[in-house]
PDB file of C-alpha atoms in Angstrom:
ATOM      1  CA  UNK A1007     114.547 127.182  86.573  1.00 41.00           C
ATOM      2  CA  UNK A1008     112.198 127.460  89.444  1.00 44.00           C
ATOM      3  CA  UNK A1009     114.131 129.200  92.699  1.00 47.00           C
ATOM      4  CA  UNK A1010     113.685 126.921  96.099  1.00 44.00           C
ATOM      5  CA  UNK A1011     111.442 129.144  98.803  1.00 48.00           C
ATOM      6  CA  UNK A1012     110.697 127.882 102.055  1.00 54.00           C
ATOM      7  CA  UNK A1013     107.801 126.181 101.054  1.00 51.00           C
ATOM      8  CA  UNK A1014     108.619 124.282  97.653  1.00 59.00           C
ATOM      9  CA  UNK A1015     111.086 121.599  96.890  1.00 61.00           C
ATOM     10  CA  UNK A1016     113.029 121.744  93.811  1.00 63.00           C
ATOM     11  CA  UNK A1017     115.541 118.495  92.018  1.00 60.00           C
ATOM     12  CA  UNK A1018     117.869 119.293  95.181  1.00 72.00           C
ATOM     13  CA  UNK A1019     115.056 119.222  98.264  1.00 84.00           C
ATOM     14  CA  UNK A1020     117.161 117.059 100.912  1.00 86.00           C
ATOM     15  CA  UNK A1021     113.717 116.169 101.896  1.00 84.00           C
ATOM     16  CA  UNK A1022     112.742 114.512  98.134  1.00 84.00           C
ATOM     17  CA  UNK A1023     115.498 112.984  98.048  1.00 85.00           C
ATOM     18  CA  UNK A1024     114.809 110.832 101.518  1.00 88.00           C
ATOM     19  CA  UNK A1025     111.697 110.511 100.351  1.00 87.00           C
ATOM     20  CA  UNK A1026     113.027 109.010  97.067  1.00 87.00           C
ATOM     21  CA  UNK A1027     115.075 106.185  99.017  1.00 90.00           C
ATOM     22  CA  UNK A1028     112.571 105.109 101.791  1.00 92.00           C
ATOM     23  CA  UNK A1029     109.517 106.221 100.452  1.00 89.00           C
ATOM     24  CA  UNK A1030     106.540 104.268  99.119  1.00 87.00           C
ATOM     25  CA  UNK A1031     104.509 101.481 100.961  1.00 91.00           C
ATOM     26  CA  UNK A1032     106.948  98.854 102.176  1.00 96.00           C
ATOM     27  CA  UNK A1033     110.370 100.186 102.447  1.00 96.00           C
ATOM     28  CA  UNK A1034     110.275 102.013 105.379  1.00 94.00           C
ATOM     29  CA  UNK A1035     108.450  98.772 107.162  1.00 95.00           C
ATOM     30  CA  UNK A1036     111.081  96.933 105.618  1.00 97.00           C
ATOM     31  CA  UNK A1037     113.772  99.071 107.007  1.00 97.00           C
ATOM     32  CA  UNK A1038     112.054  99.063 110.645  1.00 96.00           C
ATOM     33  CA  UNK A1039     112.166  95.408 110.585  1.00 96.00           C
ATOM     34  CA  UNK A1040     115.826  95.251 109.632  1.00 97.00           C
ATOM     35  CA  UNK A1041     116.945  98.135 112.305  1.00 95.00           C
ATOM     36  CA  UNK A1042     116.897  95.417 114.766  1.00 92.00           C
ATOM     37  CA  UNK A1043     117.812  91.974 113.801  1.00 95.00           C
ATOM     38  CA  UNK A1044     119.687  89.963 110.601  1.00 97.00           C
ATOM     39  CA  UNK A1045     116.126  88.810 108.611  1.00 97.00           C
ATOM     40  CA  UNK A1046     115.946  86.009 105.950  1.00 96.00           C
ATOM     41  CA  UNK A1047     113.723  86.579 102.771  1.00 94.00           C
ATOM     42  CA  UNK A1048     110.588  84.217 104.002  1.00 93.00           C
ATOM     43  CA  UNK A1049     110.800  85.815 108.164  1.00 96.00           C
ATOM     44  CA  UNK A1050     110.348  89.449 106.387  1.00 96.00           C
ATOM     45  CA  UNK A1051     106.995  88.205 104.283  1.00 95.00           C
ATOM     46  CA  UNK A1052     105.834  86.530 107.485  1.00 96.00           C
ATOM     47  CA  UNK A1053     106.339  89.803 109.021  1.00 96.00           C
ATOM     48  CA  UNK A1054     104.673  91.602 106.092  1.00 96.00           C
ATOM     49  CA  UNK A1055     101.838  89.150 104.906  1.00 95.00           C
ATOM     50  CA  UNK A1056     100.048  91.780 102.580  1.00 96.00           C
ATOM     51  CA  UNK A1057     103.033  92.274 100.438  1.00 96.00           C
ATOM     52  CA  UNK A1058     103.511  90.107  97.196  1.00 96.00           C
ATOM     53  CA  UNK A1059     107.001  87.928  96.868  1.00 95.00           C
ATOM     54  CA  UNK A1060     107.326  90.418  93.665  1.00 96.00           C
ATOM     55  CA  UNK A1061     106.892  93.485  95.242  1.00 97.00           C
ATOM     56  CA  UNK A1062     109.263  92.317  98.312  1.00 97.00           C
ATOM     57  CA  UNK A1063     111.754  91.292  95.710  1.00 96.00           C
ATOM     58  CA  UNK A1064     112.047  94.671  94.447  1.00 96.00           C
ATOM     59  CA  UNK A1065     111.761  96.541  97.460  1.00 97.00           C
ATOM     60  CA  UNK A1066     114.710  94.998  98.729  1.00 97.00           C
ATOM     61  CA  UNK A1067     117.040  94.757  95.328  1.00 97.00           C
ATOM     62  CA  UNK A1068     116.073  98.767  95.383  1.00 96.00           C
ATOM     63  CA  UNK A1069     117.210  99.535  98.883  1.00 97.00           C
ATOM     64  CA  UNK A1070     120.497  96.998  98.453  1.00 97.00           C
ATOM     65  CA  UNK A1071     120.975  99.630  95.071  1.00 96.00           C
ATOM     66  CA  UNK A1072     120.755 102.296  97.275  1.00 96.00           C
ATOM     67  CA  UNK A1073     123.416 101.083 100.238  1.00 97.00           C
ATOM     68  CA  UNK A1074     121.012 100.748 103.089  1.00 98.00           C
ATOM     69  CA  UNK A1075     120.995  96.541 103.433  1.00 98.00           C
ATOM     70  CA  UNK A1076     123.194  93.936 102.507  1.00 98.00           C
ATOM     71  CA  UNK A1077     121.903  90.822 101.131  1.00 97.00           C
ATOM     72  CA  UNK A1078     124.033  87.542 102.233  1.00 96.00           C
ATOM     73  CA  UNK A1079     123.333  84.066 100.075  1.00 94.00           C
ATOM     74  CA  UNK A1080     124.319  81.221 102.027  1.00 92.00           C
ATOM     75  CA  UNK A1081     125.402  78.084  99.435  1.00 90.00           C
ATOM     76  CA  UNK A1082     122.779  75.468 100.875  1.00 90.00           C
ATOM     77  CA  UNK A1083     120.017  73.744  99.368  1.00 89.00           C
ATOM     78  CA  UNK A1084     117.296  75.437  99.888  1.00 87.00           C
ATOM     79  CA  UNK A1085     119.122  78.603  99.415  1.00 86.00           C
ATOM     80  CA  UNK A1086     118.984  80.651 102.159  1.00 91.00           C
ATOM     81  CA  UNK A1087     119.117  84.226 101.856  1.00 94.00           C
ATOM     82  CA  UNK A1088     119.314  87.105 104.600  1.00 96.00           C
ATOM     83  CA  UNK A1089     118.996  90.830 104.394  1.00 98.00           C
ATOM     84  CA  UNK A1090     120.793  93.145 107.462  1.00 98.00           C
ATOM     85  CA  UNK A1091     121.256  96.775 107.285  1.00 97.00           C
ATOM     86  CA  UNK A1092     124.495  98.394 106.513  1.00 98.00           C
ATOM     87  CA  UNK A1093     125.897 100.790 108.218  1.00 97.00           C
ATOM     88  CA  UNK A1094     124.893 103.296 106.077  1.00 97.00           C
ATOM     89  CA  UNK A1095     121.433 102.104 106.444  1.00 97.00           C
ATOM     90  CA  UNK A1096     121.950 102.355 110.188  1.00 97.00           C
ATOM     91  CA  UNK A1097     122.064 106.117 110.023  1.00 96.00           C
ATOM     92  CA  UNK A1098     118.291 106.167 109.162  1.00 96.00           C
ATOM     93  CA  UNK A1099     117.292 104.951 112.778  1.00 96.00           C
ATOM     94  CA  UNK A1100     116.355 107.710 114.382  1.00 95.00           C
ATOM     95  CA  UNK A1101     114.501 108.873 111.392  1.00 93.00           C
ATOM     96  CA  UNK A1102     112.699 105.545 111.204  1.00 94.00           C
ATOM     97  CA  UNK A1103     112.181 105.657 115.217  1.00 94.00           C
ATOM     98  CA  UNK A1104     109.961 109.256 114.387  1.00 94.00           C
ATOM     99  CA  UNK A1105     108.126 107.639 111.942  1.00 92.00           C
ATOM    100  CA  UNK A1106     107.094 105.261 114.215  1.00 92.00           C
ATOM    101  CA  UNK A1107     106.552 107.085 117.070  1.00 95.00           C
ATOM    102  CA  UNK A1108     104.524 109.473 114.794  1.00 94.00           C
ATOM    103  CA  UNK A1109     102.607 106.829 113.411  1.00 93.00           C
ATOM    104  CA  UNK A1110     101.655 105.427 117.296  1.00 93.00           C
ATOM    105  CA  UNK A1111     100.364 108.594 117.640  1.00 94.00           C
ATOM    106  CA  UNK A1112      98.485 109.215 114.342  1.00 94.00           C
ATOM    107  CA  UNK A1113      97.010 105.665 115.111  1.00 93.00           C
ATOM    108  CA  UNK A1114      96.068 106.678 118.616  1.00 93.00           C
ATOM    109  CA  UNK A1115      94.408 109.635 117.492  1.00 91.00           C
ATOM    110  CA  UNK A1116      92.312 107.897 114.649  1.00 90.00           C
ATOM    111  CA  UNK A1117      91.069 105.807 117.336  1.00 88.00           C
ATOM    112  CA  UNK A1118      89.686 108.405 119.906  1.00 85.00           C
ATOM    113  CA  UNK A1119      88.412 109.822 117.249  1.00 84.00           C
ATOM    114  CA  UNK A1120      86.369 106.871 116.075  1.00 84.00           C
ATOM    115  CA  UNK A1121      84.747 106.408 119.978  1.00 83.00           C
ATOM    116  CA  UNK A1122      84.246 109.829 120.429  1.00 82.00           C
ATOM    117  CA  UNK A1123      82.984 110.638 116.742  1.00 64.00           C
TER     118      UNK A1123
END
């Protein structure tokens, strides 16, 4: 077995195992959307218009596996369906709040680079 130095990650890296829950494409733009309001099923693909209903559908059963939303089905025709975070999902805000903040700046940068370049 391969010993964990400051530099690599091994099966127990706190930082894979984030990375396992909110990482990929959508969830973590999920998850931002959800940090601040109750969102039904057709409001997040709005918000997300380059994601497929599939891929949605499975980003969202995944985090609900994982204990960061909570899915409510309201008995109505249509159905209506809304996703909120948990509580435990909660805790990732401030995490969320750097990626976003990181990304402003990433995006700023890509920018200034692209006038200036």
């Amino acid at each position: 077995m391969k010993t964990h130095t400051k530099y690599d990650c091994n099966l127990s890296c706190p930082v894979e195992a984030t990375l396992q829950v909110i990482g990929g494409k959508w969830k973590g733009v999920i998850l931002h959307h959800l940090l601040s309001e109750t969102i039904r099923f057709n409001q997040l693909r709005r918000l997300m218009p380059e994601i497929t209903q599939r891929m949605l559908t499975r980003q969202l059963r995944e985090l609900e596996a994982d204990g960061l939303i909570s899915r409510k089905v309201y008995a109505e025709v249509p159905p209506k369906v809304e996703y909120s975070m948990t509580e435990y999902g909660k805790s990732l805000a401030e995490v969320i709040g750097t990626l976003r903040e990181w990304g402003s700046q990433h995006l700023q940068k890509i920018a200034h680079s692209r006038v200036t370049g």
